[in-house]
Amino acid sequence: MNMINKDHEGTWENCLNVIKDNISAQAFKTWFTPIIPVKIENSTLTIQVPSHFFYEWLEEHYINLLSRVIKKEIGSEGTLEYSILMESNHKNAIPYTVKLPTQNNNSIRNSPVSIPLNNGEKQIRNPFIIPGLKKINIESNLMPQFTLDNFVEGECNRLARASGYAIANKPGGTAFNPLLIYGGVGLGKTHLANAIGIAIKEKQPNKTVLYVQSEKFAHQFIDAIKNQTTNDFVHFYQMIDVLIIDDVQFFAGKEKTQDVFFSIFNHLHQNGKQIVLTSDKAPVELQGMEQRLLSRFKWGLSADLSVPDLETRIAVLHKKMHGSGIELPKEVVEYLAYSINTNIREIEGALNTLLAQASLNKKAITLELAKQMVDKFVKNTAREVSIEYIQKVVCDYFDLPIEMLKSKTRKREVVQARQISMYFSKKMTKSSLANIGAHCGGKDHATVLHACRTVVNLSETDKQFKVYLEDLEKKLTLQ
Ligand code: ADP
Ligand code: MG
């Protein structure tokens, strides 16, 4: 008997010590000093509270804190039972048994009276909400248009996309935790990270999914420090089942933010919650990031998004076009796909500009218009034609299939088209000789150099050849 008594009192005292550090002295005095620990049995701690209202207040405001301290003191099986003193008959306390929330899913063990439980989210200040406003559910902040269905698959994103699907089916339950999606601007990091969140929400609506940009996270943290609500801040993030943080490179050099993120990360990871991160750099290149955080990033999977290949670019254009309900002529789509090879955002931007201009000016979208628009509105990138575009124009001109350029064929007309493509690629792009060679069936830089010299020589000696070159140059030059 003594043993048991000492146990529950000692346990409750330990709980109080933690609780004391997490709430104001006034709140502690009001809501916790009146509590009397009654017993501990089978991992269930029973505490006596003075009234039903008191019980409700604790549930509404302190359930998460209680949950954490109970689990810490008793273990993951730990539950809390309230014994409520009835106002009329103090001797006849009715025990209400309350299982502490696990994974955001509160349930009540068989008890004589069932009491609806709060979600446990109310008592924590939600950093997304203007103070004073009450918020029950946590908004995901997901962007509905960025779905997995809308995310075109290509060589450039296969691994990242596949891991996204895996996570969507089993958040927290795959080896991809955290998933770090990295790649340059406009390659689809935000889209994919969002899409994972949307897919999880669709399959498991009761999961708390949160998308947040790291900049916002950092600002919320600073505000929390100012307002002395860092505990709330941390607790809020610890409640999330699927935390998606976009552009974590922003944390570089911000030690305090990294520290707080580290502790949130550990809590979530230990509890089997899913973490999805994006970064514009590979983990090894993330300067100014604490080593312990970097090593955590590597626990799961780092998947890169690379520059989209031609097929993906065309597929993206088709997808977006169908989405807008406007069909563009094939040559325009090809032109866009061939000439904008930096990232998908640029492709999208060019397409949108084109559609907008066309509808404003009521002009048909011709290749001519496309060229003008791209030249005017798309960043410098479009001013430089791509190797692929050059190859296409040259092949169209000589009526050859583009695959021939990349083959080993030594047929005269193919060799000539290949050499001309190399010549224009050297002249009009910033590509290295090696890269140009790689685009022409894996030739080395010496072969490219030789091709360029041959073209120059021929244009000086062969009139017909010179005409070809001038024609092609006109076609390739954007006006
Ligand atoms: P990042 O976050 O890497 O800078 P975003 O995710 O914002 O890039 O993507 C830029 C634009 O390109 C978005 O409008 C997005 O929908 C689109 N996009 C990127 N990748 C794809 C893809 N694989 N399929 C369809 N659209 C894509
Ligand atoms: Mg982004």
Coordinates of C-alpha atoms and ligand atoms in Angstrom, one line a residue:
M1 CA 0.0 0.0 0.0
N2 CA 2.7 2.3 1.0
M3 CA 4.7 1.4 -2.1
I4 CA 1.8 2.2 -4.3
N5 CA 1.1 5.5 -2.5
K6 CA 4.6 6.6 -2.9
D7 CA 4.6 5.6 -6.5
H8 CA 1.6 7.7 -7.6
E9 CA 2.6 10.6 -5.4
G10 CA 6.2 10.5 -6.7
T11 CA 5.0 10.2 -10.3
W12 CA 2.6 13.1 -9.9
E13 CA 5.3 15.2 -8.3
N14 CA 7.6 14.6 -11.2
C15 CA 4.7 15.5 -13.6
L16 CA 4.1 18.7 -11.7
N17 CA 7.8 19.7 -11.9
V18 CA 7.6 19.6 -15.7
I19 CA 4.2 21.2 -15.8
K20 CA 5.4 24.0 -13.6
D21 CA 8.1 24.9 -16.1
N22 CA 5.6 25.1 -19.0
I23 CA 2.8 27.2 -17.8
S24 CA 2.5 30.5 -15.8
A25 CA 2.7 30.4 -12.0
Q26 CA -0.8 31.7 -11.8
A27 CA -2.2 28.9 -14.0
F28 CA -0.2 26.3 -12.1
K29 CA -1.6 27.5 -8.8
T30 CA -5.2 27.6 -10.1
W31 CA -5.4 24.4 -12.0
F32 CA -2.7 22.0 -10.6
T33 CA -2.2 22.6 -6.9
P34 CA -5.8 21.5 -6.1
I35 CA -5.2 18.1 -7.9
I36 CA -4.7 15.1 -5.6
P37 CA -3.0 12.0 -7.0
V38 CA -5.1 9.0 -6.0
K39 CA -3.4 5.8 -7.3
I40 CA -1.4 4.3 -10.1
E41 CA -2.4 1.0 -11.5
N42 CA -1.6 -0.7 -14.8
S43 CA 0.1 2.4 -16.1
T44 CA -3.0 4.5 -15.3
L45 CA -2.6 7.4 -13.0
T46 CA -5.7 8.6 -11.3
I47 CA -6.0 12.1 -10.2
Q48 CA -8.8 13.7 -8.3
V49 CA -10.1 17.0 -9.5
P50 CA -12.6 19.2 -7.6
S51 CA -15.3 19.5 -10.2
H52 CA -16.5 18.6 -13.6
F53 CA -15.8 22.0 -14.8
F54 CA -12.2 21.7 -13.5
Y55 CA -11.9 18.4 -15.5
E56 CA -13.1 20.1 -18.6
W57 CA -10.8 23.0 -18.2
L58 CA -7.8 20.7 -17.9
E59 CA -8.9 18.8 -21.0
E60 CA -9.4 21.9 -23.0
H61 CA -6.3 23.6 -22.0
Y62 CA -3.7 21.2 -20.8
I63 CA -4.4 17.8 -22.4
N64 CA -1.3 17.9 -24.6
L65 CA 1.0 18.9 -21.8
L66 CA -0.5 16.3 -19.5
S67 CA -0.2 13.7 -22.2
R68 CA 3.4 14.4 -22.7
V69 CA 4.4 14.4 -19.0
I70 CA 2.4 11.2 -18.3
K71 CA 4.0 9.4 -21.2
K72 CA 7.4 10.7 -20.0
E73 CA 6.8 9.5 -16.5
I74 CA 4.9 6.3 -17.0
G75 CA 5.8 5.3 -20.6
S76 CA 4.0 5.2 -23.9
E77 CA 1.2 3.1 -22.4
G78 CA 0.5 5.7 -19.8
T79 CA -3.0 6.9 -19.3
L80 CA -4.7 9.4 -17.1
E81 CA -7.9 8.9 -15.1
Y82 CA -9.8 11.7 -13.6
S83 CA -11.7 11.1 -10.4
I84 CA -14.2 13.9 -10.2
L85 CA -15.6 14.9 -6.8
M86 CA -19.3 15.4 -7.1
E87 CA -20.4 18.7 -5.6
S88 CA -23.3 17.0 -3.7
N89 CA -21.4 14.1 -2.3
H90 CA -17.8 14.5 -1.8
K91 CA -17.2 11.0 -0.8
N92 CA -18.6 9.5 -4.0
A93 CA -16.1 10.4 -6.6
I94 CA -17.0 9.1 -10.0
P95 CA -13.9 8.1 -12.0
Y96 CA -13.8 9.2 -15.6
T97 CA -11.2 7.3 -17.5
V98 CA -9.5 9.2 -20.2
K99 CA -7.0 7.7 -22.5
L100 CA -4.4 10.2 -23.4
P101 CA -4.2 11.2 -27.0
T102 CA -2.0 9.2 -29.3
Q103 CA -1.5 10.4 -32.9
N104 CA -4.1 13.0 -32.6
N105 CA -6.7 10.4 -32.1
N106 CA -8.2 10.7 -28.7
S107 CA -10.3 7.9 -27.5
I108 CA -12.0 7.0 -24.3
R109 CA -11.6 3.8 -22.6
N110 CA -14.8 2.1 -21.4
S111 CA -16.1 4.2 -18.7
P112 CA -19.4 4.7 -17.1
V113 CA -19.9 8.1 -18.6
S114 CA -18.4 9.1 -21.9
I115 CA -17.1 12.6 -22.2
P116 CA -16.3 14.0 -25.6
L117 CA -12.7 14.9 -25.7
N118 CA -11.2 17.9 -27.2
N119 CA -8.7 17.5 -29.8
G120 CA -6.0 18.8 -27.5
E121 CA -5.2 21.6 -29.9
K122 CA -6.9 24.4 -28.3
Q123 CA -4.7 25.1 -25.4
I124 CA -1.7 25.8 -27.6
R125 CA -1.3 29.1 -29.3
N126 CA -1.3 28.3 -32.9
P127 CA 1.4 30.5 -34.5
F128 CA -0.6 30.7 -37.7
I129 CA -3.5 32.5 -36.0
I130 CA -3.8 36.1 -35.0
P131 CA -3.8 36.1 -31.2
G132 CA -7.3 36.2 -29.8
L133 CA -8.9 34.2 -32.5
K134 CA -9.8 30.7 -31.5
K135 CA -8.8 27.9 -33.8
I136 CA -9.9 24.3 -33.5
N137 CA -8.5 22.6 -36.6
I138 CA -5.1 23.2 -38.0
E139 CA -5.1 24.6 -41.5
S140 CA -2.9 22.6 -43.8
N141 CA -1.9 25.6 -45.9
L142 CA -1.7 23.3 -48.8
M143 CA -2.1 24.7 -52.3
P144 CA -4.9 22.7 -53.9
Q145 CA -3.7 23.0 -57.5
F146 CA -0.4 21.3 -56.7
T147 CA -1.5 17.7 -56.8
L148 CA 0.3 14.5 -57.6
D149 CA -2.0 14.1 -60.6
N150 CA -0.8 17.4 -62.0
F151 CA 2.8 16.6 -61.4
V152 CA 4.1 15.3 -64.7
E153 CA 6.5 12.4 -64.4
G154 CA 9.8 12.4 -66.2
E155 CA 13.3 11.2 -66.1
C156 CA 14.2 14.3 -64.2
N157 CA 11.9 13.6 -61.2
R158 CA 11.3 9.9 -61.2
L159 CA 12.8 9.0 -57.8
A160 CA 11.4 12.1 -56.0
R161 CA 7.9 11.5 -57.5
A162 CA 7.9 7.8 -56.6
S163 CA 9.0 8.4 -53.1
G164 CA 6.2 11.0 -52.9
Y165 CA 3.7 8.3 -53.8
A166 CA 5.2 5.9 -51.3
I167 CA 4.9 8.5 -48.5
A168 CA 1.4 9.4 -49.5
N169 CA 0.4 5.8 -49.0
K170 CA 2.2 5.4 -45.7
P171 CA 3.2 8.6 -44.0
G172 CA 5.8 8.0 -41.4
G173 CA 5.8 4.4 -42.3
T174 CA 8.5 4.3 -45.0
A175 CA 12.2 4.5 -45.0
F176 CA 11.8 8.0 -46.6
N177 CA 11.6 9.9 -43.4
P178 CA 12.5 12.6 -43.7
L179 CA 12.1 13.0 -47.4
L180 CA 14.4 15.8 -48.6
I181 CA 13.5 17.0 -52.1
Y182 CA 16.2 19.2 -53.6
G183 CA 16.8 20.9 -56.8
G184 CA 17.1 24.4 -58.5
V185 CA 14.4 27.0 -58.8
G186 CA 11.3 26.2 -60.7
L187 CA 11.8 22.5 -60.8
G188 CA 8.8 21.5 -58.8
K189 CA 9.9 21.2 -55.2
T190 CA 7.1 23.1 -53.8
H191 CA 4.6 21.4 -56.1
L192 CA 5.7 17.9 -55.1
A193 CA 6.0 18.6 -51.4
N194 CA 2.4 20.0 -51.5
A195 CA 1.2 17.2 -53.6
I196 CA 2.3 14.7 -50.9
G197 CA 0.4 16.6 -48.3
I198 CA -2.7 16.7 -50.4
A199 CA -2.6 13.0 -51.1
I200 CA -2.2 12.2 -47.5
K201 CA -5.1 14.5 -46.6
E202 CA -7.3 12.8 -49.2
K203 CA -6.5 9.3 -47.9
Q204 CA -6.5 10.1 -44.2
P205 CA -8.4 13.3 -43.5
N206 CA -7.9 13.1 -39.8
K207 CA -4.1 13.4 -40.1
T208 CA -2.8 16.8 -39.3
V209 CA -0.8 18.0 -42.3
L210 CA 1.0 21.3 -42.2
Y211 CA 2.8 23.0 -45.1
V212 CA 5.0 25.9 -44.0
Q213 CA 7.7 27.9 -45.7
S214 CA 10.8 27.9 -43.6
E215 CA 10.9 31.7 -43.7
K216 CA 7.5 31.7 -42.1
F217 CA 8.6 29.1 -39.5
A218 CA 11.6 31.3 -38.6
H219 CA 9.4 34.4 -38.3
Q220 CA 6.9 32.6 -36.1
F221 CA 9.8 31.5 -33.9
I222 CA 11.1 35.0 -33.5
D223 CA 7.6 36.2 -32.6
A224 CA 7.3 33.4 -30.1
I225 CA 10.6 34.5 -28.5
K226 CA 9.4 38.1 -28.3
N227 CA 6.0 37.0 -26.8
Q228 CA 7.6 34.4 -24.6
T229 CA 5.5 31.7 -26.1
T230 CA 8.2 29.4 -27.4
N231 CA 6.7 26.5 -25.6
D232 CA 3.4 27.0 -27.4
F233 CA 5.4 27.3 -30.6
V234 CA 7.2 24.0 -30.0
H235 CA 4.0 22.2 -28.8
F236 CA 2.1 23.4 -31.8
Y237 CA 4.6 21.9 -34.2
Q238 CA 4.9 18.7 -32.2
M239 CA 1.2 18.0 -32.8
I240 CA 1.6 17.7 -36.5
D241 CA 1.5 14.3 -38.2
V242 CA 2.9 15.4 -41.5
L243 CA 5.2 18.4 -41.4
I244 CA 6.2 19.9 -44.7
I245 CA 8.9 22.6 -44.6
D246 CA 9.7 24.3 -47.8
D247 CA 13.1 25.7 -48.7
V248 CA 15.0 24.7 -45.6
Q249 CA 18.2 26.3 -47.0
F250 CA 16.7 29.4 -45.5
F251 CA 17.7 28.1 -42.0
A252 CA 21.3 28.3 -43.0
G253 CA 23.2 30.5 -40.5
K254 CA 20.2 30.8 -38.2
E255 CA 21.4 28.8 -35.2
K256 CA 18.5 29.3 -32.9
T257 CA 16.0 28.5 -35.5
Q258 CA 17.9 25.4 -36.3
D259 CA 18.0 24.4 -32.7
V260 CA 14.2 24.7 -32.3
F261 CA 13.7 22.9 -35.6
F262 CA 16.1 20.2 -34.4
S263 CA 14.0 19.5 -31.3
I264 CA 10.7 19.5 -33.2
F265 CA 12.2 17.2 -35.8
N266 CA 13.4 14.7 -33.2
H267 CA 10.0 14.7 -31.5
L268 CA 8.1 14.1 -34.7
H269 CA 10.6 11.5 -36.0
Q270 CA 10.6 9.6 -32.8
N271 CA 6.9 9.5 -32.8
G272 CA 6.7 8.1 -36.3
K273 CA 5.5 11.4 -37.9
Q274 CA 6.3 12.2 -41.4
I275 CA 8.7 15.0 -42.3
V276 CA 9.1 16.4 -45.8
L277 CA 11.7 19.0 -46.6
T278 CA 12.7 20.8 -49.7
S279 CA 15.9 22.6 -50.3
D280 CA 17.5 24.3 -53.3
K281 CA 20.8 22.5 -52.5
A282 CA 21.9 19.0 -51.9
P283 CA 22.4 18.3 -48.2
V284 CA 26.2 18.2 -48.7
E285 CA 26.1 21.7 -50.2
L286 CA 24.0 23.3 -47.4
Q287 CA 26.5 25.7 -45.9
G288 CA 25.7 27.1 -42.5
M289 CA 23.6 24.2 -41.4
E290 CA 24.5 22.4 -38.2
Q291 CA 26.0 19.0 -38.6
R292 CA 23.5 17.3 -36.4
L293 CA 20.7 18.6 -38.5
L294 CA 22.4 17.6 -41.7
S295 CA 22.9 14.1 -40.4
R296 CA 19.2 13.9 -39.6
F297 CA 18.4 15.0 -43.1
K298 CA 20.3 12.1 -44.3
W299 CA 18.4 9.6 -42.2
G300 CA 15.7 9.3 -44.8
L301 CA 15.9 9.9 -48.5
S302 CA 17.3 12.8 -50.5
A303 CA 15.8 12.9 -53.9
D304 CA 16.7 15.4 -56.5
L305 CA 14.7 17.2 -59.1
S306 CA 16.8 17.9 -62.1
V307 CA 16.4 20.1 -65.2
P308 CA 13.5 18.6 -67.2
D309 CA 14.4 16.8 -70.4
L310 CA 12.6 17.6 -73.6
E311 CA 10.0 14.9 -73.3
T312 CA 9.0 16.1 -69.9
R313 CA 8.9 19.7 -71.1
I314 CA 6.5 18.8 -73.9
A315 CA 4.4 16.7 -71.5
V316 CA 4.2 19.6 -69.0
L317 CA 3.1 21.9 -71.8
H318 CA 0.4 19.5 -72.9
K319 CA -0.8 19.1 -69.4
K320 CA -1.0 22.8 -68.7
M321 CA -2.6 23.4 -72.1
H322 CA -5.3 20.9 -71.5
G323 CA -5.8 22.5 -68.1
S324 CA -6.4 25.8 -69.7
G325 CA -8.7 24.5 -72.4
I326 CA -6.7 26.1 -75.2
E327 CA -4.9 24.2 -77.8
L328 CA -1.8 25.6 -79.3
P329 CA -0.4 24.7 -82.7
K330 CA 2.1 21.8 -82.5
E331 CA 4.9 24.0 -83.8
V332 CA 4.4 26.5 -81.0
V333 CA 4.4 23.8 -78.3
E334 CA 7.6 22.4 -79.8
Y335 CA 9.2 25.8 -80.0
L336 CA 8.5 26.5 -76.4
A337 CA 9.7 23.1 -75.3
Y338 CA 12.8 23.3 -77.4
S339 CA 13.8 26.8 -76.5
I340 CA 13.0 27.0 -72.8
N341 CA 15.1 24.4 -71.2
T342 CA 15.9 25.9 -67.8
N343 CA 13.0 25.0 -65.6
I344 CA 9.3 24.3 -65.6
R345 CA 8.3 27.6 -64.0
E346 CA 9.8 29.5 -67.1
I347 CA 7.9 27.2 -69.4
E348 CA 4.7 27.8 -67.6
G349 CA 5.4 31.5 -67.5
A350 CA 5.9 31.6 -71.3
L351 CA 2.8 29.6 -71.9
N352 CA 0.7 31.8 -69.7
T353 CA 2.0 34.9 -71.3
L354 CA 1.3 33.6 -74.7
L355 CA -2.2 32.6 -73.8
A356 CA -2.9 35.9 -72.1
Q357 CA -1.5 38.0 -75.0
A358 CA -3.3 36.0 -77.5
S359 CA -6.7 36.4 -75.8
L360 CA -6.1 40.1 -75.1
N361 CA -5.1 41.0 -78.6
K362 CA -7.4 38.4 -80.1
K363 CA -4.5 37.2 -82.2
A364 CA -4.0 33.6 -83.2
I365 CA -1.1 32.0 -81.6
T366 CA 1.4 31.5 -84.3
L367 CA 5.0 30.6 -84.2
E368 CA 5.9 34.2 -85.0
L369 CA 3.9 35.4 -82.0
A370 CA 5.4 32.8 -79.8
K371 CA 8.9 33.9 -80.7
Q372 CA 8.1 37.5 -80.0
M373 CA 6.6 36.8 -76.7
V374 CA 9.3 34.5 -75.5
D375 CA 11.9 37.0 -76.5
K376 CA 10.1 39.8 -74.7
F377 CA 8.8 38.2 -71.6
V378 CA 10.9 35.2 -70.8
K379 CA 14.1 35.8 -68.9
N380 CA 17.4 35.8 -70.8
T381 CA 17.3 32.1 -70.9
A382 CA 15.1 32.1 -73.9
R383 CA 17.3 34.5 -75.8
E384 CA 19.7 31.6 -76.0
V385 CA 18.4 28.9 -78.2
S386 CA 19.0 25.4 -77.0
I387 CA 21.0 22.7 -78.6
E388 CA 17.9 20.6 -79.0
Y389 CA 16.1 23.4 -80.7
I390 CA 19.0 23.9 -83.1
Q391 CA 19.0 20.2 -83.9
K392 CA 15.3 20.2 -84.5
V393 CA 15.4 23.2 -86.9
V394 CA 18.3 21.7 -88.7
C395 CA 16.7 18.3 -89.1
D396 CA 13.4 19.8 -90.2
Y397 CA 15.3 21.9 -92.8
F398 CA 17.0 18.8 -94.2
D399 CA 14.0 16.6 -93.6
L400 CA 15.8 14.2 -91.4
P401 CA 14.5 12.5 -88.3
I402 CA 16.3 14.0 -85.3
E403 CA 17.4 10.5 -84.0
M404 CA 19.7 10.3 -87.0
L405 CA 21.8 13.1 -85.6
K406 CA 22.4 11.1 -82.5
S407 CA 23.1 7.9 -84.3
K408 CA 26.4 6.6 -85.5
T409 CA 25.4 7.0 -89.1
R410 CA 28.1 8.2 -91.5
K411 CA 25.7 9.0 -94.3
R412 CA 26.8 12.2 -96.0
E413 CA 23.6 14.2 -95.4
V414 CA 23.4 13.1 -91.8
V415 CA 27.1 13.9 -91.1
Q416 CA 26.5 17.3 -92.6
A417 CA 23.4 18.1 -90.6
R418 CA 25.2 16.9 -87.5
Q419 CA 28.1 19.2 -88.2
I420 CA 25.9 22.1 -88.9
S421 CA 24.0 21.5 -85.6
M422 CA 27.3 21.5 -83.8
Y423 CA 28.4 24.6 -85.5
F424 CA 25.3 26.5 -84.5
S425 CA 25.4 25.1 -81.0
K426 CA 28.8 26.4 -80.5
K427 CA 27.9 29.8 -82.0
M428 CA 24.6 30.3 -80.4
T429 CA 24.7 28.7 -77.0
K430 CA 27.1 28.8 -74.1
S431 CA 27.4 25.0 -74.0
S432 CA 30.8 23.4 -73.8
L433 CA 32.2 21.5 -76.7
A434 CA 31.9 18.3 -74.6
N435 CA 28.2 19.0 -73.9
I436 CA 27.5 19.7 -77.6
G437 CA 29.2 16.5 -78.5
A438 CA 27.1 14.6 -75.9
H439 CA 24.0 15.9 -77.6
C440 CA 25.1 14.5 -80.9
G441 CA 25.5 10.9 -80.1
G442 CA 28.3 11.0 -77.7
K443 CA 31.0 12.7 -79.7
D444 CA 34.1 14.2 -77.9
H445 CA 35.1 17.8 -77.9
A446 CA 37.7 17.3 -80.6
T447 CA 35.0 16.0 -83.0
V448 CA 32.9 19.1 -82.3
L449 CA 35.8 21.4 -82.9
H450 CA 36.6 19.6 -86.2
A451 CA 32.9 19.9 -87.2
C452 CA 32.9 23.6 -86.6
R453 CA 36.1 24.1 -88.7
T454 CA 34.6 22.0 -91.5
V455 CA 31.4 24.1 -91.6
V456 CA 33.4 27.3 -91.7
N457 CA 35.6 26.0 -94.5
L458 CA 32.7 24.7 -96.5
S459 CA 30.7 27.9 -96.2
E460 CA 33.7 29.7 -97.7
T461 CA 34.0 27.3 -100.7
D462 CA 30.5 25.9 -101.3
K463 CA 27.9 28.5 -102.4
Q464 CA 24.9 26.2 -101.9
F465 CA 26.1 25.3 -98.5
K466 CA 26.4 28.9 -97.6
V467 CA 22.8 29.4 -98.5
Y468 CA 21.8 26.6 -96.2
L469 CA 23.7 28.2 -93.4
E470 CA 22.1 31.6 -93.9
D471 CA 18.6 30.1 -94.1
L472 CA 19.1 28.2 -91.0
E473 CA 20.6 31.1 -89.1
K474 CA 17.5 33.2 -90.0
K475 CA 15.3 30.5 -88.7
L476 CA 17.3 30.1 -85.5
T477 CA 17.5 33.8 -84.7
L478 CA 14.7 35.1 -82.7
Q479 CA 13.3 38.3 -83.9
Ligands
ADP1 P1 10.4 25.1 -57.0 O1 9.7 25.0 -55.7 O2 11.3 24.0 -57.2 O3 11.0 26.4 -57.2 P2 7.7 24.9 -58.0 O4 7.2 23.7 -57.3 O5 7.2 26.2 -57.5 O6 9.3 24.9 -58.1 O7 7.3 24.7 -59.6 C1 7.3 25.8 -60.5 C2 6.1 25.6 -61.4 O8 6.3 24.5 -62.3 C3 4.8 25.3 -60.7 O9 3.8 26.0 -61.2 C4 4.6 23.9 -60.8 O10 3.3 23.5 -60.9 C5 5.3 23.6 -62.1 N1 5.9 22.2 -62.2 C6 7.1 21.9 -61.7 N2 7.3 20.6 -61.9 C7 6.3 20.1 -62.5 C8 5.9 18.8 -63.1 N3 6.7 17.8 -63.0 N4 4.7 18.7 -63.7 C9 3.9 19.8 -63.8 N5 4.2 21.0 -63.3 C10 5.3 21.2 -62.7
MG2 MG 9.5 26.4 -54.1

